[in-house]
Amino acid sequence: MPRPSRRSLLRGAALAAGAGMTTAGLGACSLLRGDGTVRTVGDVPASTVLPAEDASAGTLALSSALLEAADVVVLADEASAPALAALTGPAGIPLLIGTGEAVAAELDRLGAGTIGAPTGLDTGSLAEGRTLHEIDLAAEDPLEDLPTPRLEQPLEGLTVLVDPEQSPALAAAAGALVRAAGARTLRTPGGDPGRSAQSVAAVKEAAGEDPSTGLLALGPGFGAADSWEARLQRVLTVPELPGGGQTVFPGRRMVAAYGTPGVPSLGILGEQDVQASITRVQELTAQYQALTDEVVVPAFEIIATLASSQPGADGDYSRELGIDGLREWVDAAGEAGVYVVLDLQPGTESFPSQATLVEELLTAPHVGLALDAEWRLEPGQKHLEQIGSVSAAEVNETAQWLAELTARHDLPQKAFVLHQFTRSMITDRQDLDTSHPELAMIVHADGAGTPDDKLTTWRALQKDLPAGIVMAWKNFYDEDAPMFTPEQTYDVEPRPWFVSYQ
């Protein structure tokens, strides 16, 4: 019986994939038998993070972890890697990036007697003692002269996570190399396996009950190797956020109704009861969802402690709603898939002290925290006579407390919102600590007025913004002239991650 042509093999692979056959299974398929062998390490490796200082080093690390031998290997540079990966993956041929000494050593280890390389790639001494095939990517069948390897001991229980945002070339080449080993690839943007409902589900499926084996990650974006298993364990056990996944941003955007229950003058949240508020914010969110492929989640931003013109019994010019006054709204929101941000207007009290008043509610996975610095007074000040402010040190103390609370209760990442419309509202802003992975830090631009006024505030607040903080936008029904439409709001640069309506 004549050997099938390369073209028919690739067509068969495409048909099999279309019929639901996994690419992992193609490596062991009898159709792919031919000259040469790819032999894996046999046992599924322990879960770890492989080094990938650059694209070449990444493919070398992956090859070393997965393969024991390969008679045929294709070499690429970063420019040609994506196109070659689309060919070598279905054909079951390992793909490496680079032509340096480390690549030569890996070819020797694998025992590669045949190499392929795109026309024009300088293979130098790599071809000495080996059969070299130049690959013309413009040809109808670029791999026609290369033998098709036979895969021994496919690693069917292995999943390799790659980050396309780190290096598209490495992600493509790694995908082809993993397929050549009979394993599967999980593309994980940002190196975050908890970013979306899809990534969480894929990790859970791959890990089963034991994440200690079978889940390799490629590159520094996935964190340190010695913390990888613990990170996987969090993906398996931590609750998901409304909209899926365990990371606030990126992975979703939010649209919020702002205010406090029963007080219409403070925002739209107080204009109707809880169920009507849920419906209203869901309808607002739908307008934004129509503008993007990203998940857009409805949210409440509830003023949990209200700035007061009177000092009150405790003398802090802040009225606390209390846990009982908020629980109905927080619970109903959670049941409806609505995220909740509890907003603090502390008067002369400190933010860390006021945050403890809502600690019980913050142990829910769908509840975050906002600090409204406009209403943070020094002793002797009064609301509306001065614009309040908060020091970076006090913000950092609150952030540390919230991060520890989140970790202690095994919660997903929390939104941590800092309201601001003048730069002076957060003093020493350059000293803000953005190092807490448990928190998604957000500067919420509270500026109202004309479009030009709002955009001026928007740009001013981004100046010298510490890395690791994203931006949020507020639309005012009464104070804006005119209020931005959803289309106009999402045309703002950068696009706001969190939009609230007051």
PDB file of C-alpha atoms in Angstrom, residues 245-468:
ATOM      1  CA  GLY A 245     -13.103  33.254  36.896  1.00  0.00           C
ATOM      2  CA  GLN A 246     -11.281  34.367  40.012  1.00  0.00           C
ATOM      3  CA  THR A 247      -9.506  37.542  38.822  1.00  0.00           C
ATOM      4  CA  VAL A 248     -11.346  40.866  38.733  1.00  0.00           C
ATOM      5  CA  PHE A 249      -9.397  42.502  35.896  1.00  0.00           C
ATOM      6  CA  PRO A 250      -8.640  41.646  33.182  1.00  0.00           C
ATOM      7  CA  GLY A 251     -11.177  39.000  32.319  1.00  0.00           C
ATOM      8  CA  ARG A 252     -14.263  41.119  32.856  1.00  0.00           C
ATOM      9  CA  ARG A 253     -15.444  44.734  32.960  1.00  0.00           C
ATOM     10  CA  MET A 254     -18.127  46.074  35.295  1.00  0.00           C
ATOM     11  CA  VAL A 255     -21.041  48.493  35.090  1.00  0.00           C
ATOM     12  CA  ALA A 256     -22.383  49.666  38.448  1.00  0.00           C
ATOM     13  CA  ALA A 257     -25.356  51.465  39.923  1.00  0.00           C
ATOM     14  CA  TYR A 258     -24.068  53.845  42.606  1.00  0.00           C
ATOM     15  CA  GLY A 259     -25.837  55.062  45.751  1.00  0.00           C
ATOM     16  CA  THR A 260     -27.321  53.793  48.972  1.00  0.00           C
ATOM     17  CA  PRO A 261     -30.607  51.981  49.649  1.00  0.00           C
ATOM     18  CA  GLY A 262     -33.583  54.255  50.210  1.00  0.00           C
ATOM     19  CA  VAL A 263     -31.802  57.575  49.538  1.00  0.00           C
ATOM     20  CA  PRO A 264     -32.578  58.700  45.931  1.00  0.00           C
ATOM     21  CA  SER A 265     -30.555  61.898  46.251  1.00  0.00           C
ATOM     22  CA  LEU A 266     -27.292  59.963  46.569  1.00  0.00           C
ATOM     23  CA  GLY A 267     -27.556  57.990  43.350  1.00  0.00           C
ATOM     24  CA  ILE A 268     -29.679  55.693  41.218  1.00  0.00           C
ATOM     25  CA  LEU A 269     -29.251  52.743  43.571  1.00  0.00           C
ATOM     26  CA  GLY A 270     -31.585  54.435  46.036  1.00  0.00           C
ATOM     27  CA  GLU A 271     -34.366  55.121  43.523  1.00  0.00           C
ATOM     28  CA  GLN A 272     -35.961  51.652  43.676  1.00  0.00           C
ATOM     29  CA  ASP A 273     -35.958  48.487  45.778  1.00  0.00           C
ATOM     30  CA  VAL A 274     -33.291  45.817  45.529  1.00  0.00           C
ATOM     31  CA  GLN A 275     -34.952  43.642  42.869  1.00  0.00           C
ATOM     32  CA  ALA A 276     -35.772  46.636  40.681  1.00  0.00           C
ATOM     33  CA  SER A 277     -32.184  47.851  41.149  1.00  0.00           C
ATOM     34  CA  ILE A 278     -30.883  44.488  39.980  1.00  0.00           C
ATOM     35  CA  THR A 279     -33.041  44.695  36.870  1.00  0.00           C
ATOM     36  CA  ARG A 280     -31.959  48.283  36.218  1.00  0.00           C
ATOM     37  CA  VAL A 281     -28.242  47.567  36.430  1.00  0.00           C
ATOM     38  CA  GLN A 282     -28.620  44.421  34.327  1.00  0.00           C
ATOM     39  CA  GLU A 283     -30.267  46.515  31.617  1.00  0.00           C
ATOM     40  CA  LEU A 284     -27.454  49.074  31.816  1.00  0.00           C
ATOM     41  CA  THR A 285     -24.881  46.304  31.596  1.00  0.00           C
ATOM     42  CA  ALA A 286     -26.543  44.832  28.505  1.00  0.00           C
ATOM     43  CA  GLN A 287     -25.943  48.106  26.663  1.00  0.00           C
ATOM     44  CA  TYR A 288     -22.219  47.778  27.323  1.00  0.00           C
ATOM     45  CA  GLN A 289     -22.098  44.054  26.617  1.00  0.00           C
ATOM     46  CA  ALA A 290     -23.315  44.814  23.103  1.00  0.00           C
ATOM     47  CA  LEU A 291     -20.156  46.895  22.553  1.00  0.00           C
ATOM     48  CA  THR A 292     -17.519  44.289  23.453  1.00  0.00           C
ATOM     49  CA  ASP A 293     -16.651  40.607  23.379  1.00  0.00           C
ATOM     50  CA  GLU A 294     -15.358  40.826  26.952  1.00  0.00           C
ATOM     51  CA  VAL A 295     -17.601  39.714  29.799  1.00  0.00           C
ATOM     52  CA  VAL A 296     -19.379  42.738  31.317  1.00  0.00           C
ATOM     53  CA  VAL A 297     -20.655  42.141  34.849  1.00  0.00           C
ATOM     54  CA  PRO A 298     -23.403  44.171  36.588  1.00  0.00           C
ATOM     55  CA  ALA A 299     -22.440  45.692  39.931  1.00  0.00           C
ATOM     56  CA  PHE A 300     -23.708  47.720  42.853  1.00  0.00           C
ATOM     57  CA  GLU A 301     -21.530  50.346  44.482  1.00  0.00           C
ATOM     58  CA  ILE A 302     -23.263  50.806  47.819  1.00  0.00           C
ATOM     59  CA  ILE A 303     -22.374  53.676  50.131  1.00  0.00           C
ATOM     60  CA  ALA A 304     -21.995  51.730  53.367  1.00  0.00           C
ATOM     61  CA  THR A 305     -20.955  54.673  55.562  1.00  0.00           C
ATOM     62  CA  LEU A 306     -22.402  58.072  54.639  1.00  0.00           C
ATOM     63  CA  ALA A 307     -20.769  61.464  55.055  1.00  0.00           C
ATOM     64  CA  SER A 308     -22.918  63.464  57.489  1.00  0.00           C
ATOM     65  CA  SER A 309     -23.282  67.169  58.237  1.00  0.00           C
ATOM     66  CA  GLN A 310     -23.632  66.284  61.925  1.00  0.00           C
ATOM     67  CA  PRO A 311     -20.898  64.675  64.040  1.00  0.00           C
ATOM     68  CA  GLY A 312     -23.232  62.009  65.397  1.00  0.00           C
ATOM     69  CA  ALA A 313     -22.889  60.133  68.664  1.00  0.00           C
ATOM     70  CA  ASP A 314     -19.346  59.017  67.835  1.00  0.00           C
ATOM     71  CA  GLY A 315     -18.338  62.463  66.565  1.00  0.00           C
ATOM     72  CA  ASP A 316     -16.891  61.265  63.248  1.00  0.00           C
ATOM     73  CA  TYR A 317     -19.328  62.960  60.802  1.00  0.00           C
ATOM     74  CA  SER A 318     -20.145  59.583  59.246  1.00  0.00           C
ATOM     75  CA  ARG A 319     -23.343  57.544  59.513  1.00  0.00           C
ATOM     76  CA  GLU A 320     -22.884  53.774  59.355  1.00  0.00           C
ATOM     77  CA  LEU A 321     -25.662  51.689  57.781  1.00  0.00           C
ATOM     78  CA  GLY A 322     -24.514  48.589  59.637  1.00  0.00           C
ATOM     79  CA  ILE A 323     -24.382  44.956  58.533  1.00  0.00           C
ATOM     80  CA  ASP A 324     -28.132  44.404  58.918  1.00  0.00           C
ATOM     81  CA  GLY A 325     -28.918  47.415  56.733  1.00  0.00           C
ATOM     82  CA  LEU A 326     -26.743  46.078  53.906  1.00  0.00           C
ATOM     83  CA  ARG A 327     -27.114  42.310  54.048  1.00  0.00           C
ATOM     84  CA  GLU A 328     -30.353  42.080  52.028  1.00  0.00           C
ATOM     85  CA  TRP A 329     -28.782  43.985  49.154  1.00  0.00           C
ATOM     86  CA  VAL A 330     -25.471  42.114  49.265  1.00  0.00           C
ATOM     87  CA  ASP A 331     -27.150  38.698  49.399  1.00  0.00           C
ATOM     88  CA  ALA A 332     -29.666  39.482  46.651  1.00  0.00           C
ATOM     89  CA  ALA A 333     -26.905  40.832  44.431  1.00  0.00           C
ATOM     90  CA  GLY A 334     -24.830  37.694  44.883  1.00  0.00           C
ATOM     91  CA  GLU A 335     -27.749  35.447  43.995  1.00  0.00           C
ATOM     92  CA  ALA A 336     -28.345  37.483  40.822  1.00  0.00           C
ATOM     93  CA  GLY A 337     -24.696  37.471  39.690  1.00  0.00           C
ATOM     94  CA  VAL A 338     -24.185  41.142  40.589  1.00  0.00           C
ATOM     95  CA  TYR A 339     -20.830  42.228  42.052  1.00  0.00           C
ATOM     96  CA  VAL A 340     -20.902  44.572  45.087  1.00  0.00           C
ATOM     97  CA  VAL A 341     -18.463  47.307  46.076  1.00  0.00           C
ATOM     98  CA  LEU A 342     -18.963  48.763  49.573  1.00  0.00           C
ATOM     99  CA  ASP A 343     -18.087  52.458  49.585  1.00  0.00           C
ATOM    100  CA  LEU A 344     -16.730  54.155  52.726  1.00  0.00           C
ATOM    101  CA  GLN A 345     -17.226  57.879  53.488  1.00  0.00           C
ATOM    102  CA  PRO A 346     -15.494  57.948  56.885  1.00  0.00           C
ATOM    103  CA  GLY A 347     -15.525  61.589  57.996  1.00  0.00           C
ATOM    104  CA  THR A 348     -12.854  61.938  60.669  1.00  0.00           C
ATOM    105  CA  GLU A 349     -12.625  58.182  61.196  1.00  0.00           C
ATOM    106  CA  SER A 350      -9.800  56.279  59.429  1.00  0.00           C
ATOM    107  CA  PHE A 351     -10.447  53.978  56.484  1.00  0.00           C
ATOM    108  CA  PRO A 352      -8.892  50.909  58.170  1.00  0.00           C
ATOM    109  CA  SER A 353     -11.140  51.406  61.190  1.00  0.00           C
ATOM    110  CA  GLN A 354     -14.287  51.799  59.079  1.00  0.00           C
ATOM    111  CA  ALA A 355     -13.396  48.812  56.891  1.00  0.00           C
ATOM    112  CA  THR A 356     -13.630  46.539  59.916  1.00  0.00           C
ATOM    113  CA  LEU A 357     -17.286  47.560  60.304  1.00  0.00           C
ATOM    114  CA  VAL A 358     -18.134  45.703  57.066  1.00  0.00           C
ATOM    115  CA  GLU A 359     -15.625  42.874  57.496  1.00  0.00           C
ATOM    116  CA  GLU A 360     -18.329  40.230  57.711  1.00  0.00           C
ATOM    117  CA  LEU A 361     -19.755  41.256  54.320  1.00  0.00           C
ATOM    118  CA  LEU A 362     -16.295  41.401  52.764  1.00  0.00           C
ATOM    119  CA  THR A 363     -15.867  37.681  53.419  1.00  0.00           C
ATOM    120  CA  ALA A 364     -18.322  37.061  50.573  1.00  0.00           C
ATOM    121  CA  PRO A 365     -16.538  36.309  47.266  1.00  0.00           C
ATOM    122  CA  HIS A 366     -18.531  38.886  45.300  1.00  0.00           C
ATOM    123  CA  VAL A 367     -17.870  41.897  47.561  1.00  0.00           C
ATOM    124  CA  GLY A 368     -15.093  44.496  47.181  1.00  0.00           C
ATOM    125  CA  LEU A 369     -14.236  47.791  48.882  1.00  0.00           C
ATOM    126  CA  ALA A 370     -14.067  51.479  47.863  1.00  0.00           C
ATOM    127  CA  LEU A 371     -12.383  54.362  49.685  1.00  0.00           C
ATOM    128  CA  ASP A 372     -14.057  57.731  49.001  1.00  0.00           C
ATOM    129  CA  ALA A 373     -11.299  60.204  49.905  1.00  0.00           C
ATOM    130  CA  GLU A 374     -13.499  63.253  49.246  1.00  0.00           C
ATOM    131  CA  TRP A 375     -15.214  62.476  52.551  1.00  0.00           C
ATOM    132  CA  ARG A 376     -12.099  61.724  54.652  1.00  0.00           C
ATOM    133  CA  LEU A 377     -11.776  64.686  57.052  1.00  0.00           C
ATOM    134  CA  GLU A 378      -9.074  65.851  59.416  1.00  0.00           C
ATOM    135  CA  PRO A 379     -10.172  66.872  62.942  1.00  0.00           C
ATOM    136  CA  GLY A 380     -11.861  70.272  62.833  1.00  0.00           C
ATOM    137  CA  GLN A 381     -12.892  69.989  59.184  1.00  0.00           C
ATOM    138  CA  LYS A 382     -16.483  69.670  57.939  1.00  0.00           C
ATOM    139  CA  HIS A 383     -17.952  68.165  54.812  1.00  0.00           C
ATOM    140  CA  LEU A 384     -18.554  70.542  51.872  1.00  0.00           C
ATOM    141  CA  GLU A 385     -16.307  73.161  53.490  1.00  0.00           C
ATOM    142  CA  GLN A 386     -13.196  71.256  52.436  1.00  0.00           C
ATOM    143  CA  ILE A 387     -12.453  68.474  49.945  1.00  0.00           C
ATOM    144  CA  GLY A 388     -11.172  65.576  51.982  1.00  0.00           C
ATOM    145  CA  SER A 389      -7.991  63.630  51.334  1.00  0.00           C
ATOM    146  CA  VAL A 390      -6.177  60.501  52.416  1.00  0.00           C
ATOM    147  CA  SER A 391      -2.509  59.621  52.600  1.00  0.00           C
ATOM    148  CA  ALA A 392      -0.983  56.787  50.613  1.00  0.00           C
ATOM    149  CA  ALA A 393       0.093  55.294  53.933  1.00  0.00           C
ATOM    150  CA  GLU A 394      -3.542  54.990  55.108  1.00  0.00           C
ATOM    151  CA  VAL A 395      -4.600  53.510  51.766  1.00  0.00           C
ATOM    152  CA  ASN A 396      -1.760  50.999  52.019  1.00  0.00           C
ATOM    153  CA  GLU A 397      -2.777  50.023  55.546  1.00  0.00           C
ATOM    154  CA  THR A 398      -6.316  49.370  54.328  1.00  0.00           C
ATOM    155  CA  ALA A 399      -5.062  47.425  51.315  1.00  0.00           C
ATOM    156  CA  GLN A 400      -2.855  45.242  53.504  1.00  0.00           C
ATOM    157  CA  TRP A 401      -5.793  44.457  55.789  1.00  0.00           C
ATOM    158  CA  LEU A 402      -8.084  43.628  52.861  1.00  0.00           C
ATOM    159  CA  ALA A 403      -5.458  41.463  51.143  1.00  0.00           C
ATOM    160  CA  GLU A 404      -4.903  39.485  54.329  1.00  0.00           C
ATOM    161  CA  LEU A 405      -8.656  39.041  54.781  1.00  0.00           C
ATOM    162  CA  THR A 406      -8.963  37.780  51.196  1.00  0.00           C
ATOM    163  CA  ALA A 407      -6.120  35.276  51.597  1.00  0.00           C
ATOM    164  CA  ARG A 408      -7.303  34.085  55.007  1.00  0.00           C
ATOM    165  CA  HIS A 409     -10.767  33.223  53.706  1.00  0.00           C
ATOM    166  CA  ASP A 410      -9.575  31.720  50.378  1.00  0.00           C
ATOM    167  CA  LEU A 411     -11.486  34.318  48.367  1.00  0.00           C
ATOM    168  CA  PRO A 412     -11.107  35.379  44.750  1.00  0.00           C
ATOM    169  CA  GLN A 413      -9.411  38.677  43.972  1.00  0.00           C
ATOM    170  CA  LYS A 414     -11.271  41.742  45.285  1.00  0.00           C
ATOM    171  CA  ALA A 415     -11.939  45.093  43.650  1.00  0.00           C
ATOM    172  CA  PHE A 416     -10.234  47.844  45.666  1.00  0.00           C
ATOM    173  CA  VAL A 417     -11.513  51.211  44.424  1.00  0.00           C
ATOM    174  CA  LEU A 418      -9.964  54.613  45.179  1.00  0.00           C
ATOM    175  CA  HIS A 419     -12.297  57.523  44.390  1.00  0.00           C
ATOM    176  CA  GLN A 420     -10.572  60.661  43.183  1.00  0.00           C
ATOM    177  CA  PHE A 421     -11.279  63.796  41.128  1.00  0.00           C
ATOM    178  CA  THR A 422      -8.291  65.917  42.151  1.00  0.00           C
ATOM    179  CA  ARG A 423      -4.722  64.701  42.526  1.00  0.00           C
ATOM    180  CA  SER A 424      -4.528  66.165  46.026  1.00  0.00           C
ATOM    181  CA  MET A 425      -7.213  63.753  47.294  1.00  0.00           C
ATOM    182  CA  ILE A 426      -4.579  60.995  47.623  1.00  0.00           C
ATOM    183  CA  THR A 427      -1.338  62.454  48.934  1.00  0.00           C
ATOM    184  CA  ASP A 428       1.960  60.773  48.019  1.00  0.00           C
ATOM    185  CA  ARG A 429       0.088  58.706  45.464  1.00  0.00           C
ATOM    186  CA  GLN A 430       3.395  57.492  44.024  1.00  0.00           C
ATOM    187  CA  ASP A 431       3.854  55.514  47.245  1.00  0.00           C
ATOM    188  CA  LEU A 432       0.715  53.401  46.812  1.00  0.00           C
ATOM    189  CA  ASP A 433       1.494  49.707  47.305  1.00  0.00           C
ATOM    190  CA  THR A 434       0.188  47.801  44.293  1.00  0.00           C
ATOM    191  CA  SER A 435       1.939  44.526  45.130  1.00  0.00           C
ATOM    192  CA  HIS A 436      -1.071  42.630  46.530  1.00  0.00           C
ATOM    193  CA  PRO A 437      -2.211  39.941  44.043  1.00  0.00           C
ATOM    194  CA  GLU A 438      -5.367  39.557  46.135  1.00  0.00           C
ATOM    195  CA  LEU A 439      -6.546  43.033  45.059  1.00  0.00           C
ATOM    196  CA  ALA A 440      -7.453  44.702  41.771  1.00  0.00           C
ATOM    197  CA  MET A 441      -6.625  48.360  42.427  1.00  0.00           C
ATOM    198  CA  ILE A 442      -8.768  50.923  40.622  1.00  0.00           C
ATOM    199  CA  VAL A 443      -8.694  54.722  40.518  1.00  0.00           C
ATOM    200  CA  HIS A 444     -12.264  55.894  40.025  1.00  0.00           C
ATOM    201  CA  ALA A 445     -12.463  59.261  38.244  1.00  0.00           C
ATOM    202  CA  ASP A 446     -15.378  61.048  39.916  1.00  0.00           C
ATOM    203  CA  GLY A 447     -15.274  64.208  37.805  1.00  0.00           C
ATOM    204  CA  ALA A 448     -18.618  65.645  36.695  1.00  0.00           C
ATOM    205  CA  GLY A 449     -19.541  68.396  34.212  1.00  0.00           C
ATOM    206  CA  THR A 450     -19.014  68.902  30.502  1.00  0.00           C
ATOM    207  CA  PRO A 451     -17.288  66.276  28.362  1.00  0.00           C
ATOM    208  CA  ASP A 452     -14.172  68.462  28.210  1.00  0.00           C
ATOM    209  CA  ASP A 453     -14.152  68.838  31.998  1.00  0.00           C
ATOM    210  CA  LYS A 454     -14.507  65.095  32.517  1.00  0.00           C
ATOM    211  CA  LEU A 455     -11.782  64.233  30.024  1.00  0.00           C
ATOM    212  CA  THR A 456      -9.442  66.784  31.573  1.00  0.00           C
ATOM    213  CA  THR A 457      -9.936  65.113  34.955  1.00  0.00           C
ATOM    214  CA  TRP A 458      -9.523  61.692  33.361  1.00  0.00           C
ATOM    215  CA  ARG A 459      -6.171  62.597  31.824  1.00  0.00           C
ATOM    216  CA  ALA A 460      -4.918  64.364  34.955  1.00  0.00           C
ATOM    217  CA  LEU A 461      -5.587  61.350  37.160  1.00  0.00           C
ATOM    218  CA  GLN A 462      -3.604  59.080  34.854  1.00  0.00           C
ATOM    219  CA  LYS A 463      -0.482  61.225  35.061  1.00  0.00           C
ATOM    220  CA  ASP A 464       2.194  59.353  37.032  1.00  0.00           C
ATOM    221  CA  LEU A 465      -0.351  56.670  37.962  1.00  0.00           C
ATOM    222  CA  PRO A 466       1.547  53.825  39.653  1.00  0.00           C
ATOM    223  CA  ALA A 467       1.809  50.642  37.618  1.00  0.00           C
ATOM    224  CA  GLY A 468      -0.745  48.007  38.497  1.00  0.00           C
TER     225      GLY A 468
END
